[in-house]
PDB file of C-alpha atoms and ligand atoms in Angstrom:
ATOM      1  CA  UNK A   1     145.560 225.942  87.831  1.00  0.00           C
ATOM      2  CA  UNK A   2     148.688 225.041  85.648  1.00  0.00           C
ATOM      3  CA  UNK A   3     148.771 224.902  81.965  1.00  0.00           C
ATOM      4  CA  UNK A   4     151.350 224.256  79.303  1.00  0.00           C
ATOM      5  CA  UNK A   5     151.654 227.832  78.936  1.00  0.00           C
ATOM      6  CA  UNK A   6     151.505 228.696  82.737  1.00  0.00           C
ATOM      7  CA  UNK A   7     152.801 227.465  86.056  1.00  0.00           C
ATOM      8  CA  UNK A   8     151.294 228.036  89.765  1.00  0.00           C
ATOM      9  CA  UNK A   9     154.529 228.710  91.432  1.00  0.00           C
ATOM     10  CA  UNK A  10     155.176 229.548  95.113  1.00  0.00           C
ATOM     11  CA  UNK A  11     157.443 232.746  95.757  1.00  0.00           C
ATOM     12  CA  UNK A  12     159.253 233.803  98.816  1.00  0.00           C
ATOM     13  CA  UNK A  13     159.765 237.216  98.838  1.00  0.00           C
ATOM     14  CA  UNK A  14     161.158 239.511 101.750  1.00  0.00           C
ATOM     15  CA  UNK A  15     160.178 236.794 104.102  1.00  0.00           C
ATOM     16  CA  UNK A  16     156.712 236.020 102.237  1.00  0.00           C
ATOM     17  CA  UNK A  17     155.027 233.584 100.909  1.00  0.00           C
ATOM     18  CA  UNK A  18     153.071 233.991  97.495  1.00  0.00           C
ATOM     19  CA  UNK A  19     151.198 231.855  95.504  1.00  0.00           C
ATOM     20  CA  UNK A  20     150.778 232.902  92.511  1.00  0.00           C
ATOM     21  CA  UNK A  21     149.819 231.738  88.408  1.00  0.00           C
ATOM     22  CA  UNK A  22     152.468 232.965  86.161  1.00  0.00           C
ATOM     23  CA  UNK A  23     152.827 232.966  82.229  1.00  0.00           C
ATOM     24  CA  UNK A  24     156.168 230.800  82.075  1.00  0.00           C
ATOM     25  CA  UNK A  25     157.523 233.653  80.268  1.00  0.00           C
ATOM     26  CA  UNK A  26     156.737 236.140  83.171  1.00  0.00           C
ATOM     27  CA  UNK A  27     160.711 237.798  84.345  1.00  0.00           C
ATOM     28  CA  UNK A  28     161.297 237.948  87.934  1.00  0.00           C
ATOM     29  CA  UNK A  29     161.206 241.420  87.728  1.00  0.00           C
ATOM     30  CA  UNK A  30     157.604 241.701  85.980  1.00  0.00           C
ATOM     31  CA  UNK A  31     156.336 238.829  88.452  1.00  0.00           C
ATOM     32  CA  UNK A  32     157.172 241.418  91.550  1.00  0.00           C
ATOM     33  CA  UNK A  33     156.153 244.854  90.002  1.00  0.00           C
ATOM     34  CA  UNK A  34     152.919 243.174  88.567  1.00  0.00           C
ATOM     35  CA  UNK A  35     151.632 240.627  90.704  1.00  0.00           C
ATOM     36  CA  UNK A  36     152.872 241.650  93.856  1.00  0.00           C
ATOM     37  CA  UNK A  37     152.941 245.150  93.887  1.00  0.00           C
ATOM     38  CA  UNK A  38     156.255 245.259  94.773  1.00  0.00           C
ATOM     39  CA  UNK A  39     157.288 248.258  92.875  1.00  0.00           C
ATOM     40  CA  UNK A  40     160.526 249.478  94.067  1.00  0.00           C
ATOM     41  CA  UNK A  41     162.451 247.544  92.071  1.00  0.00           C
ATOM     42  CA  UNK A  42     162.743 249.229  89.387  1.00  0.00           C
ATOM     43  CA  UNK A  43     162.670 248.627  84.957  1.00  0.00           C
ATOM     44  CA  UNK A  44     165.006 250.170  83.045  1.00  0.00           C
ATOM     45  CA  UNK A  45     166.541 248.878  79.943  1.00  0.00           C
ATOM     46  CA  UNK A  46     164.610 245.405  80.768  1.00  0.00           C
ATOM     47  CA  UNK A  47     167.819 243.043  79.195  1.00  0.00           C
ATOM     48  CA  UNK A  48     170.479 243.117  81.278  1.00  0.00           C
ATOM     49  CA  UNK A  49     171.998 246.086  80.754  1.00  0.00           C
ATOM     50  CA  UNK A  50     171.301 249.026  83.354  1.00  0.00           C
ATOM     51  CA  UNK A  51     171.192 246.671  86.804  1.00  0.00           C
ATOM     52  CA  UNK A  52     167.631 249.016  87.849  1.00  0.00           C
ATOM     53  CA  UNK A  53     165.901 245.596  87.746  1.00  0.00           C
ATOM     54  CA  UNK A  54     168.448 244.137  90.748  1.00  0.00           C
ATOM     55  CA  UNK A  55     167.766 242.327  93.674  1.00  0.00           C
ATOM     56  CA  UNK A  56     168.904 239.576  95.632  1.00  0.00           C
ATOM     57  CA  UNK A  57     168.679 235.825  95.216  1.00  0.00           C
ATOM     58  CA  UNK A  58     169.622 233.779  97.922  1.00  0.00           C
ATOM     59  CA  UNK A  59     171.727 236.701  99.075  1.00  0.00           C
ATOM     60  CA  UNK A  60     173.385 237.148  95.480  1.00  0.00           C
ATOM     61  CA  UNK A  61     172.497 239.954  93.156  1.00  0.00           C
ATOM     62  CA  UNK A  62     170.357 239.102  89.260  1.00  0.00           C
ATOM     63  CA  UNK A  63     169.113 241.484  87.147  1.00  0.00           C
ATOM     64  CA  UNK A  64     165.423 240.456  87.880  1.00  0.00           C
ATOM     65  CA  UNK A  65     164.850 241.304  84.353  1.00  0.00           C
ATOM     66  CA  UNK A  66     166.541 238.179  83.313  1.00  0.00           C
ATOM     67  CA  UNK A  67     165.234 236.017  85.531  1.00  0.00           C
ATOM     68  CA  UNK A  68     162.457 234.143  85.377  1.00  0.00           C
ATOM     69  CA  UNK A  69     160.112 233.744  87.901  1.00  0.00           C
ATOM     70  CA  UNK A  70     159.267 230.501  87.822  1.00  0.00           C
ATOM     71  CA  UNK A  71     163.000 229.528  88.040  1.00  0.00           C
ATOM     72  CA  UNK A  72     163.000 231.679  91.595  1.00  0.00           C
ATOM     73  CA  UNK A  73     160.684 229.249  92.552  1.00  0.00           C
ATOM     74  CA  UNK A  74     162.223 227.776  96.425  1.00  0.00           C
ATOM     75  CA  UNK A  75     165.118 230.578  96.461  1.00  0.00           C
ATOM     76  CA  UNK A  76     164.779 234.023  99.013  1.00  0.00           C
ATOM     77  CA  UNK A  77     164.151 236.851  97.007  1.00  0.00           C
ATOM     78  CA  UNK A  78     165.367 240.093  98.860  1.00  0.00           C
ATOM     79  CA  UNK A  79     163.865 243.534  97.070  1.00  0.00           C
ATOM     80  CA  UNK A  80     164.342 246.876  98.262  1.00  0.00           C
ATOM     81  CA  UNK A  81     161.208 246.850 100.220  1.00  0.00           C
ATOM     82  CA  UNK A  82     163.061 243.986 102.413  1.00  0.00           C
ATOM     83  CA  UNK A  83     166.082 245.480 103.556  1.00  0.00           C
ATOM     84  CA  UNK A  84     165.264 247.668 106.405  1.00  0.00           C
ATOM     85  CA  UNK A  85     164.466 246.498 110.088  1.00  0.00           C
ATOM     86  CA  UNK A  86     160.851 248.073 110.315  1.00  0.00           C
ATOM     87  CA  UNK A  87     161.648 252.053 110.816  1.00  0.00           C
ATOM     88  CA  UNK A  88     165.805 251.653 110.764  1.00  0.00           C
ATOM     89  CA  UNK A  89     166.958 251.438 107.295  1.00  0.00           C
ATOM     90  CA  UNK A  90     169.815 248.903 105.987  1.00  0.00           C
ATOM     91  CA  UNK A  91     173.068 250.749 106.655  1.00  0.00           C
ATOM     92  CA  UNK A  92     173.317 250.910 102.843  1.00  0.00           C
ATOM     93  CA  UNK A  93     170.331 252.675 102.763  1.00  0.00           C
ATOM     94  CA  UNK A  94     171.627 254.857 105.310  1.00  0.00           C
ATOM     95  CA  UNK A  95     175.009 255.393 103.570  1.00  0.00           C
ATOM     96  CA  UNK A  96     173.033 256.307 100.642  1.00  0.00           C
ATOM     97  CA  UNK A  97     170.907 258.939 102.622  1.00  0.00           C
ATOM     98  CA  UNK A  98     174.320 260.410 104.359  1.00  0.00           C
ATOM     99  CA  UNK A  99     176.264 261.080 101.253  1.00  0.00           C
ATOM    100  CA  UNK A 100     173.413 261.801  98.351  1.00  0.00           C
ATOM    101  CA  UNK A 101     174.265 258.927  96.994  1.00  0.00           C
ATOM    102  CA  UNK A 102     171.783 259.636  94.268  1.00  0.00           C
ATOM    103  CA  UNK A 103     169.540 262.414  92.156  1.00  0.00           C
ATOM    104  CA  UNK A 104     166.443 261.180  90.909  1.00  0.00           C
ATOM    105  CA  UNK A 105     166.808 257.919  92.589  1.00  0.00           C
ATOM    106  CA  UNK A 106     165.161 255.739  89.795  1.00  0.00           C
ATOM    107  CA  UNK A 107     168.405 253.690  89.543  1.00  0.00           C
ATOM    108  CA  UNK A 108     169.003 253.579  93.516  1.00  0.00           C
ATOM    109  CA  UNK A 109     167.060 250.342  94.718  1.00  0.00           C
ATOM    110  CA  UNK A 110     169.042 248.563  91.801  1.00  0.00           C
ATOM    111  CA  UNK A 111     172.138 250.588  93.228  1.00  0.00           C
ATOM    112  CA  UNK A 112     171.418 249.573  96.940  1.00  0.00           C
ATOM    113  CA  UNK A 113     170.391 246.274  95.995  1.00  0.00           C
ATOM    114  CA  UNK A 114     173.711 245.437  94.315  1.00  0.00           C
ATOM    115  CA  UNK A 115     175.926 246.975  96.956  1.00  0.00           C
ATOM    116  CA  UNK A 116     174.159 244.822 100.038  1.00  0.00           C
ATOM    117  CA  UNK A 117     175.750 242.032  97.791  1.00  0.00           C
ATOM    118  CA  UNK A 118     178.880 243.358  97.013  1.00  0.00           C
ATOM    119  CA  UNK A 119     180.078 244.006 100.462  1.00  0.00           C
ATOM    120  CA  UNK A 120     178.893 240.189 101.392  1.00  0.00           C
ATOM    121  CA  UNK A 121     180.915 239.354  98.119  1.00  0.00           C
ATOM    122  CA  UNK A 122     184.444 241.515  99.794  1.00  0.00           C
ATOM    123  CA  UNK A 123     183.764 240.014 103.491  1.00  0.00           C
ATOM    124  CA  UNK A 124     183.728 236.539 101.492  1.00  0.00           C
ATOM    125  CA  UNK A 125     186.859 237.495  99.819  1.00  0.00           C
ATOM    126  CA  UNK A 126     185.766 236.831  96.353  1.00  0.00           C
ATOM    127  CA  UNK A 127     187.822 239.297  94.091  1.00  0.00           C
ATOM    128  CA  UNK A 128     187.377 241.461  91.145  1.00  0.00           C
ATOM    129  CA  UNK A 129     188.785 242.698  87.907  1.00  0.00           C
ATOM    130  CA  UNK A 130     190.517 245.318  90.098  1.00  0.00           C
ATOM    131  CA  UNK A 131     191.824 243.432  92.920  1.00  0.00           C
ATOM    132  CA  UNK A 132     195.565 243.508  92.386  1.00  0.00           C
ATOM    133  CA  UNK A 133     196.640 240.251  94.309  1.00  0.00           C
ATOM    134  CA  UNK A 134     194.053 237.965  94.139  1.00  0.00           C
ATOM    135  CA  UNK A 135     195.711 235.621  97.129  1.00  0.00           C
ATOM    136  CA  UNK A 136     194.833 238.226  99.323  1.00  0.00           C
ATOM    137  CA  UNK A 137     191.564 239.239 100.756  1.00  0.00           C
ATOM    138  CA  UNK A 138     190.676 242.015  98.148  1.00  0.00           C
ATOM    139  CA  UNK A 139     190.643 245.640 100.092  1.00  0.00           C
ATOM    140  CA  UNK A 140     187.575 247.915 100.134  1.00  0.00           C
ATOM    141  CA  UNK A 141     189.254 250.550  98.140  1.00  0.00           C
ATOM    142  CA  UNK A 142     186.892 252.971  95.876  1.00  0.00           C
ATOM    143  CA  UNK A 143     188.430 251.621  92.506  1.00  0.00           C
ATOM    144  CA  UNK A 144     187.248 247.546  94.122  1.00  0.00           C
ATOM    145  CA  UNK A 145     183.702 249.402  94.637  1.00  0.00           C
ATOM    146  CA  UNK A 146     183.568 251.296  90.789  1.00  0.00           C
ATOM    147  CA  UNK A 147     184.770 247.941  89.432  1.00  0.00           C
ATOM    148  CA  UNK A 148     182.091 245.747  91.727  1.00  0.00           C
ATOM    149  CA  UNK A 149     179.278 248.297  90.777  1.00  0.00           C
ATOM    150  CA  UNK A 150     180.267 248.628  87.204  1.00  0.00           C
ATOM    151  CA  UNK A 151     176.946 246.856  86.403  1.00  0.00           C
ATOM    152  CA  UNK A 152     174.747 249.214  87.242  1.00  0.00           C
ATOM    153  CA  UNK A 153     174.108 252.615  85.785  1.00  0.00           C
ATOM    154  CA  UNK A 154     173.343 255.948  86.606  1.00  0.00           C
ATOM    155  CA  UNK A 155     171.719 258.307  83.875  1.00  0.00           C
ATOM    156  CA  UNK A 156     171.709 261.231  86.486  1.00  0.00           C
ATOM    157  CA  UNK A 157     175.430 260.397  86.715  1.00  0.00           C
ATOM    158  CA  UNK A 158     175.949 260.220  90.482  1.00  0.00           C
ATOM    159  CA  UNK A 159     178.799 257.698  90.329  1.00  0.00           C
ATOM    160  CA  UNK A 160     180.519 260.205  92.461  1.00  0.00           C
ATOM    161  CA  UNK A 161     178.780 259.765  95.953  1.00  0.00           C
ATOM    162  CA  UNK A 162     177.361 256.306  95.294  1.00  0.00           C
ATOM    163  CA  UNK A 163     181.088 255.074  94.854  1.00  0.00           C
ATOM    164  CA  UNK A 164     181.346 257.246  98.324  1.00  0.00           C
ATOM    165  CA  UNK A 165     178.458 255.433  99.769  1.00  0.00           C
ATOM    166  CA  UNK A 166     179.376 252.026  99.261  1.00  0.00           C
ATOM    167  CA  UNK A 167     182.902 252.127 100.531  1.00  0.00           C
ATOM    168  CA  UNK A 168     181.807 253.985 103.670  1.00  0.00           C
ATOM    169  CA  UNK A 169     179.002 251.258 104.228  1.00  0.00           C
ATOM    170  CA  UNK A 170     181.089 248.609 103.317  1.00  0.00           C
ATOM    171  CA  UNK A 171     184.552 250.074 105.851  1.00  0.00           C
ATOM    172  CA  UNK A 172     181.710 250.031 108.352  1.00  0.00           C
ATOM    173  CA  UNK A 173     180.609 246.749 107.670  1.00  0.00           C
ATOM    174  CA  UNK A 174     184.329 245.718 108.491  1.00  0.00           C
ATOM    175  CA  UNK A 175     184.570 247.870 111.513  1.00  0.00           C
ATOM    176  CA  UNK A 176     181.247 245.593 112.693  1.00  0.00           C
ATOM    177  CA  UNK A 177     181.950 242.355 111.742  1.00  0.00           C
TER     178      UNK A 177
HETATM  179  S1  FES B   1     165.980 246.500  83.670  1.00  0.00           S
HETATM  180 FE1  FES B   1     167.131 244.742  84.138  1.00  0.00          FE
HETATM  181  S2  FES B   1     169.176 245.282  83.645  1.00  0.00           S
HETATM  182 FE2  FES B   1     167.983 247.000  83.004  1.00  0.00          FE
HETATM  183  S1  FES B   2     169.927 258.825  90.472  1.00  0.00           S
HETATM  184 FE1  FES B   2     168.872 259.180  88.604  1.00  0.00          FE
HETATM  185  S2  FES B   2     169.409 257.477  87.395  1.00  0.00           S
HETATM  186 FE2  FES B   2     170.652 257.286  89.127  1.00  0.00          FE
END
């Protein structure tokens, strides 16, 4: 049932379909930890500032806080939840395990979330703020990963081995492609 002040959309998350009545106000990010139970993605500062909220649209990070979910209507949303192959986790997830790539972890699905997209966004050769030629494929270097991941914070302040974590995921991502 759709009213003025609400929409029946259908939303395809981590290979699912859900049909579900939404407030058109309802965020992305409310839509998943709310209606669907999805609850690893995580709110923090809930506008745009602390990139807890992230996950992937069509293979590109948002800040699902941002985001409204009827707008996601027809895209692939990718949360936490979707990233590992049954038992095997994501090889960012994996990086993350290896290195302590974080403390209280309440940050980390936004963390792992974002850096799934940022190496897609080096092997596509898109650069950065810190990519010092930008006619050449941009190198995965840890200042390209602290400027790529600059959007998302850590309170606990584990910059240190989540920097670590993405630049050995994504050198191993190059190794494999
Ligand atoms: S909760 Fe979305 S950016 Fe902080
Ligand atoms: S690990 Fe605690 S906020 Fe990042």
């Amino acid at each position: 049932m759709t009213s003025t002040r609400s929409t029946e959309i259908s939303l395809r998350v981590n290979g699912e379909t859900h049909s579900l009545t939404v407030d058109n106000r309802t965020t992305l990010l409310d839509a998943l930890r709310e209606r669907l139970d999805l609850t690893g993605t995580k709110k923090g500062c809930d506008q745009g500032q602390c990139g807890a909220c992230t996950v992937l649209l069509d293979r590109q990070r948002v800040n699902s806080c941002l985001q409204l979910a009827v707008a996601a209507e027809g895209r692939e949303v990718t949360t936490i939840e979707g990233l590992a192959d049954g038992e095997e986790l994501h090889p960012v997830q994996q990086a993350f395990v290896d290195l302590d790539g974080y403390q209280c972890g309440y940050c980390t699905p936004g963390q792992i979330c974002s850096a799934v997209a940022v190496i897609e966004e080096l092997a596509r050769e898109w650069p950065s703020a810190a990519t010092d030629d930008v006619r050449r494929p941009p190198a995965v270097t840890e200042e390209e990963i602290r400027e790529r991941m600059s959007g998302n914070l850590c309170r606990c302040g584990a910059y240190v081995n989540i920097v670590r974590a993405v630049t050995q995921a994504a050198k191993n991502e190059q190794v494999n492609a």
